XYZ file of C-alpha atoms in Angstrom:
608
model
C 0.033 -0.003 -0.023
C 1.339 3.366 -1.027
C 1.118 5.906 1.571
C -0.001 9.592 1.250
C 3.189 10.677 2.316
C 5.001 8.605 -0.695
C 2.480 9.841 -3.318
C 3.152 13.394 -2.136
C 7.133 12.997 -2.436
C 6.615 11.450 -5.913
C 4.547 14.118 -7.195
C 6.699 16.879 -5.737
C 9.895 15.268 -7.433
C 7.969 15.230 -10.606
C 6.942 18.636 -10.705
C 10.356 19.818 -9.882
C 11.686 17.878 -12.937
C 9.256 19.283 -15.229
C 10.002 22.903 -14.058
C 13.533 22.101 -14.582
C 12.752 20.883 -18.073
C 10.549 23.887 -18.817
C 13.526 26.127 -17.635
C 15.865 24.194 -19.757
C 13.523 24.596 -22.764
C 12.895 28.210 -22.251
C 16.662 28.787 -22.111
C 17.194 26.904 -25.226
C 14.672 29.015 -26.863
C 16.095 32.153 -25.746
C 19.518 31.068 -27.028
C 18.130 30.207 -30.317
C 16.263 33.447 -30.614
C 19.656 35.377 -30.060
C 20.094 38.145 -32.471
C 23.234 38.501 -34.603
C 24.426 41.912 -35.906
C 26.521 42.875 -38.835
C 29.956 44.290 -38.268
C 28.805 47.796 -39.705
C 25.980 47.890 -36.828
C 28.153 47.988 -33.930
C 29.246 50.365 -30.968
C 30.433 53.745 -32.483
C 28.627 53.679 -35.817
C 27.768 56.774 -37.572
C 24.425 56.671 -39.367
C 23.498 59.184 -42.138
C 21.443 62.020 -40.977
C 18.246 63.149 -42.860
C 17.983 59.906 -44.805
C 15.976 56.846 -43.847
C 17.982 54.660 -41.695
C 18.020 50.797 -42.457
C 19.109 48.517 -39.374
C 19.548 44.670 -40.301
C 20.895 41.489 -38.991
C 20.025 37.986 -38.370
C 18.085 35.597 -36.006
C 16.320 32.284 -36.337
C 13.683 31.960 -38.919
C 10.451 33.413 -37.764
C 11.750 34.919 -34.710
C 10.269 38.285 -33.627
C 12.901 41.003 -33.219
C 12.328 44.174 -31.276
C 14.251 47.440 -31.865
C 14.211 50.408 -29.642
C 15.654 53.600 -30.635
C 15.140 57.256 -29.773
C 12.244 55.952 -27.550
C 10.486 54.487 -30.502
C 10.065 50.597 -30.836
C 10.013 48.765 -34.174
C 9.235 44.951 -34.621
C 10.230 42.819 -37.337
C 10.216 39.028 -38.000
C 13.133 37.133 -39.570
C 12.572 35.879 -42.817
C 13.016 31.954 -43.736
C 16.691 32.536 -43.932
C 17.019 34.221 -40.790
C 17.475 37.683 -42.132
C 15.490 40.713 -40.858
C 15.772 44.472 -41.535
C 13.827 47.318 -40.225
C 13.378 50.990 -41.612
C 13.606 53.885 -39.326
C 12.493 57.417 -40.291
C 15.173 59.936 -41.062
C 16.704 61.842 -38.173
C 18.750 64.930 -37.411
C 22.320 64.872 -36.679
C 23.079 64.101 -32.877
C 24.150 61.524 -30.459
C 25.764 59.537 -28.823
C 22.557 57.388 -28.464
C 21.945 53.746 -27.730
C 20.004 51.153 -29.958
C 18.506 48.104 -28.187
C 18.160 45.212 -30.857
C 16.664 42.127 -29.267
C 19.013 41.059 -26.586
C 21.912 43.370 -27.599
C 22.833 47.036 -27.263
C 24.614 49.191 -29.827
C 26.329 52.045 -27.874
C 27.772 55.355 -28.739
C 25.735 55.750 -31.962
C 26.052 58.945 -33.790
C 23.934 60.511 -36.531
C 25.836 62.660 -38.920
C 27.356 62.271 -42.434
C 28.782 59.138 -43.845
C 31.415 58.868 -46.752
C 32.400 56.002 -48.645
C 36.065 56.249 -49.477
C 37.288 53.850 -51.992
C 40.160 53.152 -54.586
C 43.687 51.936 -54.495
C 46.730 52.901 -52.439
C 46.420 56.698 -52.563
C 43.015 56.401 -50.825
C 44.180 53.823 -48.470
C 47.673 55.501 -47.499
C 47.648 56.077 -43.858
C 48.443 59.144 -41.693
C 51.733 57.121 -40.424
C 53.326 57.783 -44.102
C 52.592 61.546 -44.041
C 52.996 62.247 -40.374
C 56.316 63.847 -40.498
C 55.084 66.353 -43.015
C 51.982 67.493 -40.780
C 53.223 66.186 -37.306
C 52.283 69.401 -35.374
C 48.761 69.585 -36.200
C 48.229 65.652 -36.246
C 49.817 65.385 -32.908
C 47.475 68.027 -31.332
C 43.967 67.068 -32.597
C 41.546 64.527 -31.118
C 38.128 64.039 -32.274
C 35.821 61.120 -31.242
C 32.969 62.234 -33.454
C 35.181 61.543 -36.483
C 35.087 57.598 -36.879
C 36.578 55.190 -39.518
C 35.385 51.784 -40.472
C 38.067 49.965 -42.506
C 36.633 47.216 -44.520
C 38.731 44.035 -44.349
C 40.663 43.169 -47.567
C 39.033 40.253 -49.155
C 37.968 38.961 -52.492
C 35.475 36.617 -54.007
C 35.010 35.747 -57.425
C 32.018 33.479 -56.939
C 29.587 35.013 -54.831
C 28.356 38.601 -53.737
C 28.781 38.536 -50.129
C 26.338 40.059 -47.668
C 28.319 40.453 -44.485
C 32.046 41.637 -43.769
C 34.192 39.215 -41.974
C 35.476 41.871 -39.500
C 35.922 45.660 -38.841
C 35.274 48.339 -36.081
C 34.083 51.617 -35.790
C 37.214 53.461 -34.680
C 37.234 56.888 -32.971
C 40.120 59.471 -34.029
C 42.247 59.862 -31.072
C 46.130 60.014 -30.787
C 45.989 56.365 -30.160
C 44.387 55.439 -33.484
C 45.330 58.471 -35.809
C 48.169 56.665 -37.553
C 45.712 54.206 -39.025
C 43.393 56.533 -40.549
C 43.319 57.045 -44.544
C 45.307 60.391 -44.710
C 43.108 61.864 -47.390
C 40.008 60.828 -45.272
C 41.359 62.221 -42.125
C 42.047 65.768 -43.733
C 38.739 65.944 -45.384
C 36.840 64.657 -42.256
C 38.357 67.654 -40.251
C 37.455 69.982 -42.548
C 33.921 68.642 -42.788
C 33.445 68.505 -39.068
C 35.056 72.157 -38.413
C 32.338 73.221 -40.947
C 29.098 71.246 -39.887
C 29.851 70.151 -36.384
C 28.030 66.874 -37.087
C 29.746 63.477 -36.652
C 31.680 62.137 -39.710
C 31.610 58.492 -40.551
C 34.400 57.143 -43.010
C 33.856 53.813 -44.307
C 37.244 53.092 -46.250
C 36.896 50.234 -48.718
C 40.297 50.420 -50.687
C 43.014 47.985 -51.752
C 46.395 49.119 -53.223
C 47.265 48.285 -56.942
C 43.492 47.291 -58.065
C 42.009 48.075 -61.210
C 38.660 49.487 -61.508
C 37.155 46.408 -63.088
C 37.665 44.593 -59.781
C 35.320 47.021 -58.347
C 32.385 46.409 -60.630
C 29.518 43.819 -60.559
C 29.490 41.103 -63.063
C 26.016 42.040 -64.501
C 27.486 45.530 -65.115
C 30.500 44.363 -67.114
C 28.364 42.640 -69.871
C 29.772 45.104 -72.362
C 33.434 44.045 -71.596
C 33.467 40.344 -72.627
C 37.294 40.393 -71.924
C 36.798 41.104 -68.112
C 33.912 38.741 -67.906
C 35.970 35.870 -69.522
C 38.859 36.662 -67.109
C 36.526 36.271 -64.253
C 35.286 33.047 -65.714
C 38.712 31.671 -66.001
C 39.380 31.996 -62.180
C 36.179 30.941 -60.595
C 37.322 27.387 -60.180
C 38.910 27.084 -56.682
C 40.993 23.947 -57.496
C 42.520 26.025 -60.536
C 43.131 28.852 -58.417
C 44.918 26.521 -55.655
C 47.218 25.198 -58.253
C 48.060 28.629 -59.227
C 48.858 29.730 -55.704
C 50.951 26.485 -55.137
C 53.117 27.284 -58.215
C 53.591 30.838 -57.404
C 54.619 29.877 -53.865
C 57.117 27.342 -55.074
C 58.588 29.953 -57.691
C 58.755 32.441 -54.854
C 60.421 30.239 -52.387
C 62.768 28.555 -54.956
C 64.115 31.976 -56.145
C 64.623 33.226 -52.663
C 66.254 29.915 -51.656
C 68.727 30.341 -54.553
C 69.383 33.854 -53.747
C 70.418 33.336 -50.219
C 72.461 30.389 -50.962
C 74.505 32.356 -53.768
C 74.735 35.593 -52.217
C 78.426 36.162 -51.432
C 77.500 38.971 -49.002
C 75.541 36.719 -46.756
C 78.113 34.199 -46.338
C 80.816 36.825 -46.105
C 79.073 39.065 -43.637
C 79.370 41.950 -45.833
C 77.408 44.025 -43.296
C 80.118 43.686 -40.544
C 81.728 46.982 -39.468
C 85.350 45.954 -40.002
C 84.635 44.068 -43.354
C 87.318 45.039 -45.795
C 85.675 46.863 -48.660
C 88.706 48.476 -50.219
C 88.416 46.421 -53.456
C 84.949 47.425 -54.033
C 83.636 49.705 -56.754
C 83.147 53.354 -55.627
C 79.894 54.529 -57.364
C 77.419 57.527 -57.058
C 74.371 56.306 -55.396
C 72.339 58.279 -58.058
C 74.210 57.309 -61.115
C 73.291 59.026 -64.077
C 71.394 57.147 -66.790
C 73.616 57.905 -70.018
C 70.955 57.450 -72.534
C 68.942 60.170 -71.096
C 72.011 62.466 -70.362
C 72.594 61.906 -74.380
C 68.875 62.830 -74.937
C 69.036 65.893 -72.527
C 72.388 67.296 -72.390
C 71.160 70.616 -71.515
C 69.836 69.355 -68.272
C 73.058 69.325 -66.338
C 71.515 69.405 -62.918
C 69.301 66.498 -63.274
C 70.362 63.176 -61.612
C 68.497 60.304 -63.309
C 66.588 57.588 -61.593
C 64.940 55.319 -64.153
C 67.980 53.010 -64.324
C 71.301 53.033 -62.891
C 74.113 53.512 -65.246
C 76.912 50.907 -65.730
C 79.005 51.687 -62.590
C 76.451 49.557 -60.480
C 73.464 47.372 -60.950
C 74.258 46.350 -64.431
C 76.522 44.106 -66.438
C 77.545 46.919 -68.712
C 74.382 46.357 -71.084
C 71.629 44.941 -69.209
C 70.391 45.700 -65.665
C 70.683 42.877 -63.280
C 68.219 41.153 -60.737
C 69.666 39.710 -57.451
C 71.447 40.917 -54.303
C 73.442 44.416 -54.637
C 75.585 45.522 -51.565
C 76.346 49.132 -50.989
C 78.328 50.318 -48.010
C 79.139 54.230 -47.079
C 81.701 55.174 -44.420
C 80.115 58.205 -42.563
C 81.955 60.764 -40.318
C 79.639 61.146 -37.397
C 80.624 64.380 -34.864
C 80.844 63.764 -31.186
C 77.832 65.739 -30.574
C 75.740 62.769 -32.283
C 77.797 59.977 -30.988
C 75.722 57.484 -28.983
C 72.483 59.297 -29.318
C 69.419 57.693 -30.649
C 68.053 58.894 -33.981
C 66.852 57.772 -37.321
C 68.357 56.678 -40.749
C 66.451 57.950 -43.835
C 67.128 56.416 -47.083
C 64.354 57.655 -49.232
C 62.891 55.073 -51.232
C 64.715 51.909 -52.595
C 63.765 49.546 -55.720
C 62.918 46.998 -54.693
C 63.684 45.725 -51.206
C 66.222 46.390 -48.752
C 68.022 45.530 -45.531
C 69.949 48.256 -43.602
C 72.841 47.782 -41.110
C 75.028 50.454 -39.209
C 78.115 49.499 -37.774
C 77.006 45.690 -38.433
C 73.915 46.038 -36.432
C 70.502 45.318 -38.378
C 68.280 48.652 -38.187
C 65.458 47.821 -40.621
C 64.115 46.154 -43.736
C 61.237 46.918 -46.373
C 59.976 44.361 -48.885
C 58.778 46.343 -51.729
C 59.681 50.015 -53.269
C 56.932 52.421 -52.325
C 57.318 53.113 -48.584
C 59.885 55.580 -47.216
C 62.771 54.065 -45.349
C 62.868 55.405 -42.028
C 64.603 53.346 -39.615
C 65.264 53.875 -35.992
C 68.980 54.046 -34.573
C 69.210 52.877 -31.041
C 71.068 54.693 -28.443
C 74.791 53.729 -28.268
C 75.262 52.590 -31.851
C 76.707 55.670 -33.519
C 80.368 56.340 -32.800
C 82.242 59.283 -32.921
C 84.179 59.452 -36.233
C 83.860 56.606 -38.715
C 80.526 54.700 -38.893
C 79.508 52.209 -41.723
C 75.971 52.093 -43.167
C 75.430 49.011 -45.140
C 72.523 48.442 -47.548
C 71.544 45.233 -49.158
C 69.216 45.740 -51.962
C 67.358 42.838 -53.535
C 66.133 43.530 -56.918
C 63.523 41.166 -58.254
C 63.248 42.619 -61.941
C 66.626 43.984 -62.384
C 66.093 47.705 -61.853
C 67.927 48.471 -58.643
C 68.143 52.016 -57.476
C 67.947 54.540 -54.824
C 64.996 56.874 -55.885
C 66.441 60.375 -56.317
C 65.361 63.692 -54.681
C 64.251 61.875 -51.400
C 65.969 62.477 -48.135
C 69.161 60.379 -47.278
C 70.621 61.078 -44.016
C 71.281 60.116 -40.515
C 69.144 62.299 -38.012
C 69.864 62.849 -34.326
C 67.763 65.540 -32.871
C 68.541 68.746 -34.784
C 71.670 67.368 -36.355
C 72.240 65.412 -39.391
C 74.878 63.694 -41.557
C 74.177 63.527 -45.362
C 74.320 60.041 -46.973
C 74.395 61.336 -50.543
C 77.402 61.059 -52.850
C 79.767 57.999 -53.066
C 79.287 54.729 -51.771
C 81.242 51.388 -52.064
C 79.511 48.816 -54.389
C 79.646 44.880 -54.960
C 77.363 42.550 -56.577
C 76.205 39.819 -54.084
C 74.769 37.534 -56.785
C 73.161 37.908 -60.207
C 69.835 36.204 -60.734
C 67.258 35.764 -63.311
C 64.319 38.123 -62.871
C 62.214 36.746 -60.291
C 59.322 34.479 -61.771
C 56.043 36.293 -62.142
C 53.931 35.613 -59.141
C 50.756 33.895 -59.223
C 47.757 35.660 -60.226
C 46.582 38.215 -57.513
C 43.061 37.240 -57.458
C 41.798 40.360 -55.897
C 42.886 42.144 -59.194
C 40.344 40.091 -60.965
C 37.056 41.479 -62.112
C 34.260 41.770 -59.704
C 36.268 40.006 -57.008
C 36.338 43.293 -54.826
C 32.782 44.505 -55.510
C 31.602 40.961 -54.494
C 33.495 41.125 -51.062
C 34.072 44.698 -50.171
C 31.176 46.787 -51.712
C 28.184 44.475 -51.852
C 28.161 44.063 -48.147
C 27.586 47.847 -47.837
C 24.271 47.752 -49.499
C 22.207 48.746 -46.578
C 24.348 51.804 -45.553
C 23.226 55.154 -46.504
C 25.922 57.694 -47.726
C 26.009 61.395 -48.458
C 28.874 60.905 -50.873
C 31.591 58.592 -52.469
C 35.287 59.389 -52.679
C 37.013 57.748 -55.546
C 40.728 57.876 -55.794
C 41.722 55.139 -58.247
C 43.238 54.945 -61.842
C 47.046 54.324 -61.736
C 46.338 50.701 -62.428
C 44.367 51.260 -65.555
C 46.711 53.687 -67.312
C 47.363 50.829 -69.629
C 43.850 50.438 -70.553
C 42.889 54.071 -70.477
C 40.795 53.922 -73.546
C 37.838 52.057 -71.719
C 38.257 53.870 -68.300
C 35.660 56.477 -68.784
C 33.150 54.083 -69.579
C 33.977 51.654 -66.816
C 34.014 54.576 -64.219
C 30.460 55.433 -65.506
C 29.413 52.055 -65.271
C 30.705 51.690 -61.714
C 29.171 54.804 -60.302
C 25.738 53.672 -61.473
C 26.393 50.167 -60.115
C 26.978 51.339 -56.776
C 24.084 53.642 -56.846
C 21.839 51.038 -57.713
C 23.070 48.819 -55.103
C 22.776 51.532 -52.556
C 19.370 52.598 -53.528
C 20.564 56.166 -54.194
C 20.359 57.337 -57.755
C 21.856 60.663 -56.966
C 24.718 59.614 -54.685
C 27.558 62.170 -55.502
C 30.746 60.829 -56.575
C 34.026 62.742 -56.116
C 36.594 61.593 -58.450
C 40.110 62.386 -57.479
C 42.341 63.443 -60.615
C 45.459 61.439 -60.651
C 48.516 63.479 -59.417
C 51.462 64.347 -61.503
C 54.071 61.738 -61.805
C 57.250 60.889 -63.827
C 60.037 63.032 -64.604
C 59.733 65.743 -67.136
C 62.077 63.727 -69.426
C 59.760 60.787 -69.622
C 57.512 62.475 -72.299
C 55.617 59.158 -73.312
C 55.028 58.280 -69.800
C 53.719 61.650 -68.879
C 51.439 61.532 -71.883
C 49.752 58.352 -71.045
C 49.077 60.002 -67.396
C 47.458 63.025 -68.999
C 45.370 60.969 -71.314
C 44.150 58.986 -68.190
C 43.375 62.162 -66.527
C 41.105 63.175 -69.715
C 39.186 59.733 -69.220
C 38.623 60.771 -65.674
C 37.338 64.058 -66.706
C 35.315 62.584 -69.315
C 33.550 60.230 -67.012
C 32.857 63.249 -64.538
C 31.646 65.405 -67.269
C 29.101 62.725 -68.480
C 27.669 62.008 -64.972
C 25.526 64.954 -63.551
C 26.182 63.844 -59.930
C 29.990 63.167 -60.311
C 32.663 66.032 -59.403
C 36.293 65.767 -60.725
C 38.748 67.029 -57.944
C 41.866 68.489 -59.390
C 44.970 67.136 -58.280
C 47.539 66.963 -61.145
C 49.565 69.942 -59.517
C 49.977 68.036 -56.279
C 51.887 64.980 -57.412
C 55.730 64.212 -56.918
C 57.502 63.180 -60.152
C 59.451 60.344 -58.262
C 56.767 59.258 -55.921
C 53.360 57.564 -57.141
C 52.267 58.305 -53.680
C 52.525 62.146 -53.285
C 52.486 63.061 -49.499
C 50.386 66.099 -49.620
C 47.111 64.809 -48.880
C 45.931 67.523 -46.994
C 45.714 70.020 -49.716
C 43.869 67.334 -51.905
C 41.342 66.892 -48.930
C 40.671 70.612 -48.772
C 39.533 70.403 -52.320
C 37.337 67.344 -51.720
C 35.862 69.285 -48.678
C 35.009 72.059 -51.050
C 33.483 69.882 -53.544
C 31.274 68.547 -50.799
C 30.257 71.875 -49.644
C 29.048 72.707 -53.149
C 27.456 69.455 -53.998
C 26.424 67.826 -50.855
C 25.485 71.111 -48.755
C 24.464 73.223 -51.428
C 26.607 76.223 -51.123
C 27.585 78.452 -53.909
C 31.256 78.629 -54.078
C 34.086 77.875 -56.564
C 35.581 74.521 -55.552
C 38.519 74.442 -57.873
C 40.800 76.801 -60.132
C 39.765 77.314 -63.514
C 38.989 73.901 -65.342
C 39.538 73.631 -69.415
C 36.193 73.392 -71.220
C 37.091 73.730 -74.908
C 38.935 75.522 -77.575
C 38.645 76.960 -81.006
C 41.189 78.306 -83.625
C 40.184 81.819 -84.938
C 42.728 82.798 -87.565
C 46.087 83.133 -85.827
C 44.624 82.866 -82.367
C 43.645 79.782 -80.064
C 40.676 80.860 -77.859
C 40.534 78.540 -74.747
C 37.282 78.449 -72.687
C 37.265 77.601 -68.783
C 34.855 76.994 -66.077
C 35.009 77.480 -62.382
C 36.919 80.721 -63.044
C 35.671 82.282 -59.496
C 35.009 85.798 -58.626
C 38.347 86.862 -58.738
C 38.829 86.043 -62.561
C 37.055 88.390 -64.813
C 37.164 86.455 -67.829
C 36.339 82.933 -69.160
C 38.535 82.969 -72.285
C 42.014 83.014 -72.843
C 43.308 84.111 -76.327
C 46.952 82.916 -77.385
């Protein structure tokens, strides 16, 4: 016979188990219903003012998601794939705010102006590369209302991605400023000072990339060559074979180089190495053929190819390892002090030693060589600087008209002039690397632009074109296609584009090269003229003949700011200097017509 007490205990135990099961099921349901947010909807986000705001994310299919923003609630149900989005009415500038989305909170939200900044390396170039030129103003400026989001460098030849793999909203502080795009940084400062609203910079850039990589496949139908190039590399197994061969080529070339380099085995970097039998060469050896072509230019030191005193076999330039040493007399006032060594730019890679001690290395030609000198390394009197240059393609050189010196505080010692030279080993030119798949048509659009489709922008800055100079005849059409492609994606048919004109580049004697760059600028202008919502920002006067990455990004950014004031903010102003419109011949006269002449100019025609 079961007693009443036993029955009660059994029921009680069952009820407790049922309660535990219910809690577990409820917890599982809560975990399943967890909201997931995209990287762009995260702490510090800047949302575009005066435009409808779209928030989006992911949850379980059929799950209800509640959004609370500015004291208003919005409810949405995730679709069969778990995607959800909600449209919020446009808002005025302000913040910081908090957005509650399901079980998540997005904090420090600002509403202001958001710009898409895209292109290749000149758009990507960070503040750290130009800091020396603008040190005082950079080191004294913080503004947490200027935020940057760097889109991760990724490519995809098979799918249009809907999400980014990473990225955070970064406020502008002294701890973060070096990573800001230089041109975006200076533009944002001007914009903030003018509008006093938060500025969001979404930077989606990748050095060396051509425009066709930034366009969707459907928009490239008029260019079968680009479509077919994409199709060639869609197969992942094929890409893997190419990458494996590329890696093997690179590894084998470098293994052979190091094993054969007499300088590595002989420790030519040592302070006490005997270099008395080495050649004495001018580091900026003049190119004889160009000298013959331009005998009147006595002051110019070449830079396209070294002359036969180093880096060549007397007829052809030589790939491989090239060693140069310079004995430098350091005064007592600099001895033992910490400092830096400046070695301009070097083609291609370098390793640098002072008195046998390694101080720095760079793997490719463009970055400026600025290496720290530790305290105690410099001696009074004779010091030896050794540079091992690795030339991949057989054009080793120090780039002229760059700083070459040792600096300690306010004192410096020049490194220009004669050096000692010896060839470590000659090599065949490095085999062409594997295909850079992020250069291929559509690859960057798919991975770095399509995921931005829910973001509202007040403008897009496009600084690209260097990689398309060789195919400049198609550039204006491609740029027009790309702008409309992005506008369609972003659901903004009038999105303003600011096209940054290519900066001046190449020496005055390189007539052919300079002509091609001028023709490319004409293509950029053609694209801007054909688009009612595109503005060409003049830049040709800001270049450096010996550097494809001119440092003065501040002046360029000022011009972008003026363009934005006119286009985005509707101010009546002249945003550039006079812009050529057309010309006609009238007898013995050429009449040139300009636009953007400004109030200070009383004419729009120039007669020659």
